[in-house]
Amino acid sequence: MAFKKPQVNRITADISTVSIYLRSTKKFGKTTLARDVIMEKYGDPERGLLVACGNEQGYAMLDNLNVVSVETWQDLVDLGNWLIKEKGKEHNIEMVVFDTVDELALIADKETLRRS
């Protein structure tokens, strides 16, 4: 075994460089937190995107939130392609939030069953 000298780990404290899974009870404020983080980081709601999955409607009473709804796996594929291909043309989205993972899992389950 070759010995390597210790090094001090240096990080960049930037929330846009991490993936976070936030779980809590209903009405805790997860969607509001997502909106607030986007506004604090970018100051522009169009720089973030809340992807409302399935029956999730937690965003209905929130101002300054860029939202799209997805119902199917194909919707997610199309959204992903749009986010990649149209970056800098139709949008400047920097942060994407999925609301909520339980609804996202149901969409994935349906696609898994369809493929099998």
Tab-separated table of N, CA, C and O in Angstrom:
chain	number	residue	atom	x	y	z
A	1	MET	N	0.842	-1.189	0.000
A	1	MET	CA	0.000	0.000	0.000
A	1	MET	C	0.877	1.239	0.000
A	1	MET	O	1.768	1.376	0.818
A	2	ALA	N	0.618	2.119	-0.921
A	2	ALA	CA	1.371	3.365	-1.017
A	2	ALA	C	0.715	4.409	-0.122
A	2	ALA	O	-0.478	4.652	-0.221
A	3	PHE	N	1.525	5.009	0.723
A	3	PHE	CA	1.032	6.036	1.621
A	3	PHE	C	0.865	7.349	0.881
A	3	PHE	O	1.746	7.785	0.152
A	4	LYS	N	-0.289	7.981	1.045
A	4	LYS	CA	-0.536	9.309	0.487
A	4	LYS	C	-0.632	10.292	1.632
A	4	LYS	O	-1.293	10.036	2.621
A	5	LYS	N	-0.012	11.427	1.457
A	5	LYS	CA	-0.050	12.456	2.486
A	5	LYS	C	-1.462	13.009	2.596
A	5	LYS	O	-2.168	13.141	1.601
A	6	PRO	N	-1.884	13.355	3.815
A	6	PRO	CA	-3.224	13.939	3.980
A	6	PRO	C	-3.332	15.289	3.286
A	6	PRO	O	-2.351	16.015	3.174
A	7	GLN	N	-4.539	15.569	2.826
A	7	GLN	CA	-4.819	16.850	2.196
A	7	GLN	C	-6.074	17.433	2.830
A	7	GLN	O	-6.999	16.692	3.172
A	8	VAL	N	-6.099	18.715	2.946
A	8	VAL	CA	-7.288	19.396	3.450
A	8	VAL	C	-8.311	19.447	2.324
A	8	VAL	O	-8.008	19.903	1.219
A	9	ASN	N	-9.504	18.954	2.594
A	9	ASN	CA	-10.576	18.981	1.611
A	9	ASN	C	-11.147	20.389	1.532
A	9	ASN	O	-11.477	20.993	2.541
A	10	ARG	N	-11.252	20.930	0.338
A	10	ARG	CA	-11.813	22.263	0.114
A	10	ARG	C	-13.071	22.118	-0.731
A	10	ARG	O	-13.041	21.483	-1.775
A	11	ILE	N	-14.146	22.692	-0.262
A	11	ILE	CA	-15.405	22.601	-0.988
A	11	ILE	C	-15.844	23.976	-1.470
A	11	ILE	O	-15.368	25.001	-0.977
A	12	THR	N	-16.736	23.971	-2.421
A	12	THR	CA	-17.404	25.182	-2.855
A	12	THR	C	-18.816	25.118	-2.292
A	12	THR	O	-19.572	24.201	-2.626
A	13	ALA	N	-19.133	26.024	-1.408
A	13	ALA	CA	-20.457	26.022	-0.779
A	13	ALA	C	-21.475	26.614	-1.745
A	13	ALA	O	-21.773	27.797	-1.720
A	14	ASP	N	-21.988	25.769	-2.635
A	14	ASP	CA	-22.932	26.210	-3.652
A	14	ASP	C	-24.028	25.164	-3.768
A	14	ASP	O	-23.784	24.039	-4.207
A	15	ILE	N	-25.233	25.521	-3.378
A	15	ILE	CA	-26.339	24.575	-3.340
A	15	ILE	C	-26.655	24.000	-4.724
A	15	ILE	O	-27.192	22.909	-4.839
A	16	SER	N	-26.297	24.706	-5.788
A	16	SER	CA	-26.597	24.210	-7.125
A	16	SER	C	-25.678	23.070	-7.547
A	16	SER	O	-25.890	22.477	-8.600
A	17	THR	N	-24.687	22.725	-6.744
A	17	THR	CA	-23.769	21.639	-7.091
A	17	THR	C	-24.112	20.328	-6.391
A	17	THR	O	-23.375	19.359	-6.537
A	18	VAL	N	-25.217	20.293	-5.661
A	18	VAL	CA	-25.573	19.084	-4.915
A	18	VAL	C	-26.960	18.585	-5.286
A	18	VAL	O	-27.791	19.326	-5.811
A	19	SER	N	-27.182	17.303	-5.018
A	19	SER	CA	-28.518	16.716	-5.127
A	19	SER	C	-29.015	16.484	-3.713
A	19	SER	O	-28.297	15.916	-2.883
A	20	ILE	N	-30.221	16.916	-3.435
A	20	ILE	CA	-30.777	16.810	-2.088
A	20	ILE	C	-32.113	16.095	-2.159
A	20	ILE	O	-32.940	16.394	-3.019
A	21	TYR	N	-32.308	15.143	-1.258
A	21	TYR	CA	-33.607	14.486	-1.105
A	21	TYR	C	-34.176	14.967	0.223
A	21	TYR	O	-33.638	14.674	1.279
A	22	LEU	N	-35.230	15.748	0.156
A	22	LEU	CA	-35.852	16.307	1.352
A	22	LEU	C	-37.163	15.588	1.601
A	22	LEU	O	-38.039	15.578	0.738
A	23	ARG	N	-37.288	14.998	2.770
A	23	ARG	CA	-38.490	14.243	3.106
A	23	ARG	C	-39.049	14.764	4.421
A	23	ARG	O	-38.312	14.974	5.375
A	24	SER	N	-40.358	14.968	4.425
A	24	SER	CA	-41.013	15.384	5.663
A	24	SER	C	-42.507	15.135	5.537
A	24	SER	O	-42.990	14.666	4.510
A	25	THR	N	-43.225	15.503	6.556
A	25	THR	CA	-44.671	15.324	6.557
A	25	THR	C	-45.333	16.298	5.594
A	25	THR	O	-44.745	17.310	5.200
A	26	LYS	N	-46.574	15.997	5.233
A	26	LYS	CA	-47.327	16.885	4.350
A	26	LYS	C	-47.478	18.258	4.995
A	26	LYS	O	-47.595	18.380	6.205
A	27	LYS	N	-47.476	19.288	4.147
A	27	LYS	CA	-47.675	20.682	4.560
A	27	LYS	C	-46.534	21.218	5.427
A	27	LYS	O	-46.688	22.190	6.145
A	28	PHE	N	-45.375	20.586	5.362
A	28	PHE	CA	-44.215	21.030	6.125
A	28	PHE	C	-43.580	22.275	5.506
A	28	PHE	O	-42.961	23.069	6.192
A	29	GLY	N	-43.720	22.420	4.183
A	29	GLY	CA	-43.163	23.582	3.504
A	29	GLY	C	-42.052	23.250	2.516
A	29	GLY	O	-41.232	24.106	2.196
A	30	LYS	N	-42.025	22.012	2.016
A	30	LYS	CA	-40.977	21.604	1.081
A	30	LYS	C	-41.019	22.413	-0.216
A	30	LYS	O	-39.985	22.861	-0.713
A	31	THR	N	-42.210	22.618	-0.761
A	31	THR	CA	-42.350	23.364	-2.008
A	31	THR	C	-41.993	24.831	-1.790
A	31	THR	O	-41.313	25.445	-2.621
A	32	THR	N	-42.408	25.384	-0.689
A	32	THR	CA	-42.062	26.765	-0.355
A	32	THR	C	-40.553	26.899	-0.196
A	32	THR	O	-39.952	27.875	-0.670
A	33	LEU	N	-39.926	25.926	0.444
A	33	LEU	CA	-38.468	25.943	0.601
A	33	LEU	C	-37.788	25.929	-0.767
A	33	LEU	O	-36.835	26.683	-0.997
A	34	ALA	N	-38.283	25.100	-1.682
A	34	ALA	CA	-37.704	25.046	-3.028
A	34	ALA	C	-37.788	26.408	-3.706
A	34	ALA	O	-36.808	26.908	-4.271
A	35	ARG	N	-38.950	27.025	-3.644
A	35	ARG	CA	-39.133	28.358	-4.228
A	35	ARG	C	-38.193	29.371	-3.581
A	35	ARG	O	-37.534	30.162	-4.256
A	36	ASP	N	-38.107	29.341	-2.255
A	36	ASP	CA	-37.272	30.301	-1.532
A	36	ASP	C	-35.788	30.119	-1.857
A	36	ASP	O	-35.054	31.104	-1.975
A	37	VAL	N	-35.352	28.880	-2.003
A	37	VAL	CA	-33.948	28.618	-2.349
A	37	VAL	C	-33.645	29.166	-3.744
A	37	VAL	O	-32.617	29.809	-3.958
A	38	ILE	N	-34.535	28.912	-4.690
A	38	ILE	CA	-34.351	29.415	-6.059
A	38	ILE	C	-34.280	30.945	-6.050
A	38	ILE	O	-33.404	31.544	-6.674
A	39	MET	N	-35.195	31.579	-5.335
A	39	MET	CA	-35.215	33.041	-5.290
A	39	MET	C	-33.982	33.599	-4.573
A	39	MET	O	-33.433	34.616	-4.994
A	40	GLU	N	-33.545	32.952	-3.510
A	40	GLU	CA	-32.360	33.414	-2.787
A	40	GLU	C	-31.100	33.257	-3.626
A	40	GLU	O	-30.245	34.138	-3.660
A	41	LYS	N	-30.998	32.127	-4.311
A	41	LYS	CA	-29.804	31.836	-5.104
A	41	LYS	C	-29.737	32.684	-6.377
A	41	LYS	O	-28.685	33.198	-6.732
A	42	TYR	N	-30.870	32.791	-7.085
A	42	TYR	CA	-30.862	33.416	-8.407
A	42	TYR	C	-31.620	34.743	-8.491
A	42	TYR	O	-31.398	35.506	-9.424
A	43	GLY	N	-32.559	34.976	-7.570
A	43	GLY	CA	-33.338	36.211	-7.613
A	43	GLY	C	-34.310	36.277	-8.777
A	43	GLY	O	-34.864	37.336	-9.056
A	44	ASP	N	-34.516	35.159	-9.437
A	44	ASP	CA	-35.367	35.112	-10.633
A	44	ASP	C	-36.052	33.750	-10.677
A	44	ASP	O	-35.370	32.718	-10.787
A	45	PRO	N	-37.383	33.700	-10.592
A	45	PRO	CA	-38.072	32.409	-10.582
A	45	PRO	C	-37.862	31.591	-11.852
A	45	PRO	O	-37.958	30.365	-11.822
A	46	GLU	N	-37.523	32.235	-12.951
A	46	GLU	CA	-37.324	31.508	-14.206
A	46	GLU	C	-35.999	30.773	-14.266
A	46	GLU	O	-35.760	29.995	-15.190
A	47	ARG	N	-35.136	30.960	-13.281
A	47	ARG	CA	-33.860	30.232	-13.232
A	47	ARG	C	-34.017	28.881	-12.550
A	47	ARG	O	-33.099	28.061	-12.564
A	48	GLY	N	-35.192	28.639	-11.951
A	48	GLY	CA	-35.487	27.356	-11.332
A	48	GLY	C	-36.735	26.762	-11.947
A	48	GLY	O	-37.502	27.461	-12.609
A	49	LEU	N	-36.935	25.469	-11.730
A	49	LEU	CA	-38.124	24.796	-12.249
A	49	LEU	C	-38.611	23.778	-11.238
A	49	LEU	O	-37.853	22.916	-10.802
A	50	LEU	N	-39.870	23.904	-10.870
A	50	LEU	CA	-40.517	22.897	-10.021
A	50	LEU	C	-41.281	21.957	-10.943
A	50	LEU	O	-42.147	22.392	-11.693
A	51	VAL	N	-40.929	20.686	-10.913
A	51	VAL	CA	-41.604	19.672	-11.712
A	51	VAL	C	-42.632	19.001	-10.806
A	51	VAL	O	-42.284	18.238	-9.907
A	52	ALA	N	-43.896	19.329	-11.022
A	52	ALA	CA	-44.987	18.746	-10.236
A	52	ALA	C	-45.321	17.387	-10.844
A	52	ALA	O	-45.746	17.302	-11.991
A	53	CYS	N	-45.111	16.346	-10.077
A	53	CYS	CA	-45.284	14.978	-10.570
A	53	CYS	C	-46.665	14.439	-10.209
A	53	CYS	O	-47.108	14.582	-9.065
A	54	GLY	N	-47.329	13.835	-11.191
A	54	GLY	CA	-48.605	13.176	-10.938
A	54	GLY	C	-49.652	14.107	-10.385
A	54	GLY	O	-49.936	15.157	-10.951
A	55	ASN	N	-50.210	13.714	-9.237
A	55	ASN	CA	-51.306	14.469	-8.633
A	55	ASN	C	-50.849	15.583	-7.695
A	55	ASN	O	-51.669	16.175	-6.999
A	56	GLU	N	-49.567	15.854	-7.654
A	56	GLU	CA	-49.052	16.881	-6.739
A	56	GLU	C	-49.473	18.271	-7.201
A	56	GLU	O	-49.247	18.657	-8.339
A	57	GLN	N	-50.085	19.024	-6.295
A	57	GLN	CA	-50.539	20.383	-6.594
A	57	GLN	C	-50.090	21.362	-5.515
A	57	GLN	O	-50.715	22.406	-5.334
A	58	GLY	N	-49.015	21.053	-4.801
A	58	GLY	CA	-48.580	21.871	-3.676
A	58	GLY	C	-48.165	23.281	-4.037
A	58	GLY	O	-48.022	24.137	-3.177
A	59	TYR	N	-47.987	23.543	-5.298
A	59	TYR	CA	-47.510	24.845	-5.750
A	59	TYR	C	-48.636	25.843	-6.014
A	59	TYR	O	-48.380	27.022	-6.247
A	60	ALA	N	-49.876	25.410	-5.989
A	60	ALA	CA	-51.001	26.213	-6.469
A	60	ALA	C	-51.111	27.587	-5.785
A	60	ALA	O	-51.568	28.539	-6.413
A	61	MET	N	-50.695	27.700	-4.560
A	61	MET	CA	-50.843	28.965	-3.835
A	61	MET	C	-49.520	29.716	-3.665
A	61	MET	O	-49.442	30.641	-2.869
A	62	LEU	N	-48.495	29.329	-4.447
A	62	LEU	CA	-47.196	29.990	-4.315
A	62	LEU	C	-46.919	30.909	-5.494
A	62	LEU	O	-47.015	30.494	-6.646
A	63	ASP	N	-46.553	32.126	-5.180
A	63	ASP	CA	-46.182	33.111	-6.184
A	63	ASP	C	-44.697	32.945	-6.519
A	63	ASP	O	-43.928	32.387	-5.729
A	64	ASN	N	-44.282	33.435	-7.678
A	64	ASN	CA	-42.876	33.415	-8.088
A	64	ASN	C	-42.281	32.014	-8.138
A	64	ASN	O	-41.206	31.761	-7.596
A	65	LEU	N	-42.987	31.121	-8.806
A	65	LEU	CA	-42.511	29.748	-8.941
A	65	LEU	C	-42.750	29.290	-10.370
A	65	LEU	O	-43.873	29.319	-10.866
A	66	ASN	N	-41.693	28.904	-11.050
A	66	ASN	CA	-41.748	28.409	-12.418
A	66	ASN	C	-42.116	26.918	-12.340
A	66	ASN	O	-41.368	26.134	-11.766
A	67	VAL	N	-43.257	26.534	-12.908
A	67	VAL	CA	-43.800	25.188	-12.687
A	67	VAL	C	-44.153	24.514	-14.001
A	67	VAL	O	-44.641	25.142	-14.935
A	68	VAL	N	-43.932	23.206	-14.037
A	68	VAL	CA	-44.428	22.356	-15.117
A	68	VAL	C	-44.953	21.075	-14.467
A	68	VAL	O	-44.407	20.622	-13.454
A	69	SER	N	-46.029	20.523	-15.030
A	69	SER	CA	-46.589	19.275	-14.513
A	69	SER	C	-46.247	18.134	-15.457
A	69	SER	O	-46.287	18.308	-16.675
A	70	VAL	N	-45.925	16.978	-14.889
A	70	VAL	CA	-45.686	15.771	-15.677
A	70	VAL	C	-46.604	14.667	-15.155
A	70	VAL	O	-46.790	14.522	-13.952
A	71	GLU	N	-47.175	13.933	-16.078
A	71	GLU	CA	-48.100	12.849	-15.720
A	71	GLU	C	-47.535	11.483	-16.077
A	71	GLU	O	-47.917	10.479	-15.481
A	72	THR	N	-46.664	11.423	-17.087
A	72	THR	CA	-46.170	10.138	-17.592
A	72	THR	C	-44.650	10.140	-17.687
A	72	THR	O	-44.003	11.199	-17.637
A	73	TRP	N	-44.099	8.956	-17.880
A	73	TRP	CA	-42.656	8.821	-18.073
A	73	TRP	C	-42.214	9.579	-19.322
A	73	TRP	O	-41.179	10.226	-19.332
A	74	GLN	N	-43.036	9.507	-20.375
A	74	GLN	CA	-42.701	10.211	-21.609
A	74	GLN	C	-42.657	11.714	-21.376
A	74	GLN	O	-41.816	12.409	-21.956
A	75	ASP	N	-43.539	12.223	-20.530
A	75	ASP	CA	-43.482	13.642	-20.165
A	75	ASP	C	-42.115	13.985	-19.561
A	75	ASP	O	-41.525	15.022	-19.869
A	76	LEU	N	-41.619	13.098	-18.691
A	76	LEU	CA	-40.312	13.323	-18.056
A	76	LEU	C	-39.191	13.280	-19.080
A	76	LEU	O	-38.275	14.116	-19.042
A	77	VAL	N	-39.246	12.330	-20.006
A	77	VAL	CA	-38.232	12.230	-21.056
A	77	VAL	C	-38.252	13.489	-21.920
A	77	VAL	O	-37.202	14.077	-22.208
A	78	ASP	N	-39.457	13.902	-22.323
A	78	ASP	CA	-39.583	15.102	-23.155
A	78	ASP	C	-39.074	16.342	-22.413
A	78	ASP	O	-38.392	17.186	-23.004
A	79	LEU	N	-39.399	16.451	-21.139
A	79	LEU	CA	-38.926	17.579	-20.336
A	79	LEU	C	-37.404	17.577	-20.248
A	79	LEU	O	-36.760	18.615	-20.427
A	80	GLY	N	-36.818	16.423	-19.973
A	80	GLY	CA	-35.360	16.324	-19.894
A	80	GLY	C	-34.695	16.736	-21.196
A	80	GLY	O	-33.705	17.488	-21.197
A	81	ASN	N	-35.242	16.265	-22.310
A	81	ASN	CA	-34.691	16.634	-23.614
A	81	ASN	C	-34.807	18.138	-23.858
A	81	ASN	O	-33.871	18.772	-24.342
A	82	TRP	N	-35.952	18.705	-23.506
A	82	TRP	CA	-36.151	20.144	-23.665
A	82	TRP	C	-35.173	20.937	-22.809
A	82	TRP	O	-34.575	21.920	-23.278
A	83	LEU	N	-35.002	20.518	-21.553
A	83	LEU	CA	-34.081	21.216	-20.656
A	83	LEU	C	-32.669	21.234	-21.226
A	83	LEU	O	-31.969	22.254	-21.146
A	84	ILE	N	-32.250	20.129	-21.813
A	84	ILE	CA	-30.891	20.033	-22.353
A	84	ILE	C	-30.762	20.789	-23.672
A	84	ILE	O	-29.867	21.613	-23.845
A	85	LYS	N	-31.656	20.518	-24.605
A	85	LYS	CA	-31.532	21.071	-25.957
A	85	LYS	C	-31.824	22.567	-26.042
A	85	LYS	O	-31.254	23.265	-26.870
A	86	GLU	N	-32.709	23.050	-25.206
A	86	GLU	CA	-33.128	24.456	-25.318
A	86	GLU	C	-32.477	25.380	-24.288
A	86	GLU	O	-32.826	26.550	-24.205
A	87	LYS	N	-31.515	24.854	-23.540
A	87	LYS	CA	-30.792	25.673	-22.569
A	87	LYS	C	-30.117	26.831	-23.283
A	87	LYS	O	-29.419	26.652	-24.276
A	88	GLY	N	-30.369	28.031	-22.819
A	88	GLY	CA	-29.795	29.219	-23.427
A	88	GLY	C	-30.597	29.762	-24.595
A	88	GLY	O	-30.309	30.845	-25.081
A	89	LYS	N	-31.580	28.998	-25.044
A	89	LYS	CA	-32.427	29.456	-26.148
A	89	LYS	C	-33.817	29.800	-25.614
A	89	LYS	O	-34.241	30.942	-25.661
A	90	GLU	N	-34.521	28.786	-25.109
A	90	GLU	CA	-35.873	28.996	-24.586
A	90	GLU	C	-35.899	29.183	-23.076
A	90	GLU	O	-36.909	29.585	-22.535
A	91	HIS	N	-34.816	28.844	-22.403
A	91	HIS	CA	-34.786	28.970	-20.942
A	91	HIS	C	-33.347	29.071	-20.449
A	91	HIS	O	-32.408	28.758	-21.176
A	92	ASN	N	-33.228	29.525	-19.202
A	92	ASN	CA	-31.935	29.559	-18.502
A	92	ASN	C	-32.079	28.906	-17.139
A	92	ASN	O	-31.580	29.418	-16.130
A	93	ILE	N	-32.768	27.779	-17.102
A	93	ILE	CA	-33.024	27.068	-15.853
A	93	ILE	C	-31.717	26.479	-15.322
A	93	ILE	O	-30.990	25.802	-16.044
A	94	GLU	N	-31.444	26.754	-14.053
A	94	GLU	CA	-30.237	26.273	-13.385
A	94	GLU	C	-30.531	25.206	-12.340
A	94	GLU	O	-29.659	24.421	-12.007
A	95	MET	N	-31.743	25.209	-11.789
A	95	MET	CA	-32.085	24.288	-10.698
A	95	MET	C	-33.443	23.658	-10.974
A	95	MET	O	-34.393	24.359	-11.303
A	96	VAL	N	-33.513	22.329	-10.844
A	96	VAL	CA	-34.758	21.595	-11.062
A	96	VAL	C	-35.119	20.880	-9.766
A	96	VAL	O	-34.279	20.225	-9.151
A	97	VAL	N	-36.392	21.011	-9.377
A	97	VAL	CA	-36.900	20.388	-8.155
A	97	VAL	C	-38.071	19.497	-8.538
A	97	VAL	O	-38.973	19.933	-9.250
A	98	PHE	N	-38.062	18.246	-8.062
A	98	PHE	CA	-39.171	17.325	-8.306
A	98	PHE	C	-40.062	17.281	-7.072
A	98	PHE	O	-39.593	17.072	-5.969
A	99	ASP	N	-41.362	17.457	-7.291
A	99	ASP	CA	-42.333	17.530	-6.204
A	99	ASP	C	-43.469	16.564	-6.527
A	99	ASP	O	-44.246	16.816	-7.434
A	100	THR	N	-43.594	15.500	-5.946
A	100	THR	CA	-42.862	14.859	-4.872
A	100	THR	C	-42.354	13.498	-5.320
A	100	THR	O	-42.821	12.953	-6.313
A	101	VAL	N	-41.432	12.933	-4.538
A	101	VAL	CA	-40.816	11.668	-4.938
A	101	VAL	C	-41.822	10.517	-4.922
A	101	VAL	O	-41.721	9.596	-5.734
A	102	ASP	N	-42.813	10.546	-4.047
A	102	ASP	CA	-43.793	9.451	-4.036
A	102	ASP	C	-44.624	9.457	-5.316
A	102	ASP	O	-44.934	8.390	-5.872
A	103	GLU	N	-44.954	10.626	-5.834
A	103	GLU	CA	-45.677	10.712	-7.107
A	103	GLU	C	-44.756	10.356	-8.276
A	103	GLU	O	-45.181	9.728	-9.239
A	104	LEU	N	-43.493	10.754	-8.199
A	104	LEU	CA	-42.517	10.395	-9.226
A	104	LEU	C	-42.334	8.875	-9.287
A	104	LEU	O	-42.254	8.293	-10.369
A	105	ALA	N	-42.308	8.238	-8.126
A	105	ALA	CA	-42.169	6.770	-8.078
A	105	ALA	C	-43.356	6.079	-8.736
A	105	ALA	O	-43.183	5.051	-9.410
A	106	LEU	N	-44.559	6.614	-8.574
A	106	LEU	CA	-45.735	6.014	-9.220
A	106	LEU	C	-45.621	6.085	-10.742
A	106	LEU	O	-45.996	5.147	-11.452
A	107	ILE	N	-45.096	7.202	-11.247
A	107	ILE	CA	-44.889	7.348	-12.686
A	107	ILE	C	-43.862	6.321	-13.168
A	107	ILE	O	-44.054	5.664	-14.193
A	108	ALA	N	-42.782	6.170	-12.423
A	108	ALA	CA	-41.745	5.196	-12.779
A	108	ALA	C	-42.278	3.765	-12.697
A	108	ALA	O	-41.946	2.923	-13.539
A	109	ASP	N	-43.110	3.486	-11.699
A	109	ASP	CA	-43.714	2.149	-11.572
A	109	ASP	C	-44.546	1.802	-12.797
A	109	ASP	O	-44.462	0.690	-13.327
A	110	LYS	N	-45.353	2.746	-13.253
A	110	LYS	CA	-46.197	2.510	-14.439
A	110	LYS	C	-45.339	2.211	-15.659
A	110	LYS	O	-45.660	1.330	-16.456
A	111	GLU	N	-44.248	2.945	-15.811
A	111	GLU	CA	-43.355	2.716	-16.953
A	111	GLU	C	-42.663	1.359	-16.847
A	111	GLU	O	-42.491	0.650	-17.846
A	112	THR	N	-42.271	0.991	-15.645
A	112	THR	CA	-41.637	-0.307	-15.430
A	112	THR	C	-42.596	-1.431	-15.801
A	112	THR	O	-42.223	-2.398	-16.495
A	113	LEU	N	-43.837	-1.315	-15.369
A	113	LEU	CA	-44.848	-2.333	-15.714
A	113	LEU	C	-45.120	-2.354	-17.213
A	113	LEU	O	-45.275	-3.427	-17.811
A	114	ARG	N	-45.175	-1.210	-17.822
A	114	ARG	CA	-45.401	-1.147	-19.264
A	114	ARG	C	-44.286	-1.857	-20.031
A	114	ARG	O	-44.533	-2.626	-20.944
A	115	ARG	N	-43.055	-1.632	-19.616
A	115	ARG	CA	-41.924	-2.251	-20.301
A	115	ARG	C	-41.829	-3.749	-20.063
A	115	ARG	O	-41.314	-4.465	-20.906
A	116	SER	N	-42.311	-4.190	-18.917
A	116	SER	CA	-42.223	-5.630	-18.623
A	116	SER	C	-43.373	-6.369	-19.239
A	116	SER	O	-43.370	-7.533	-19.447
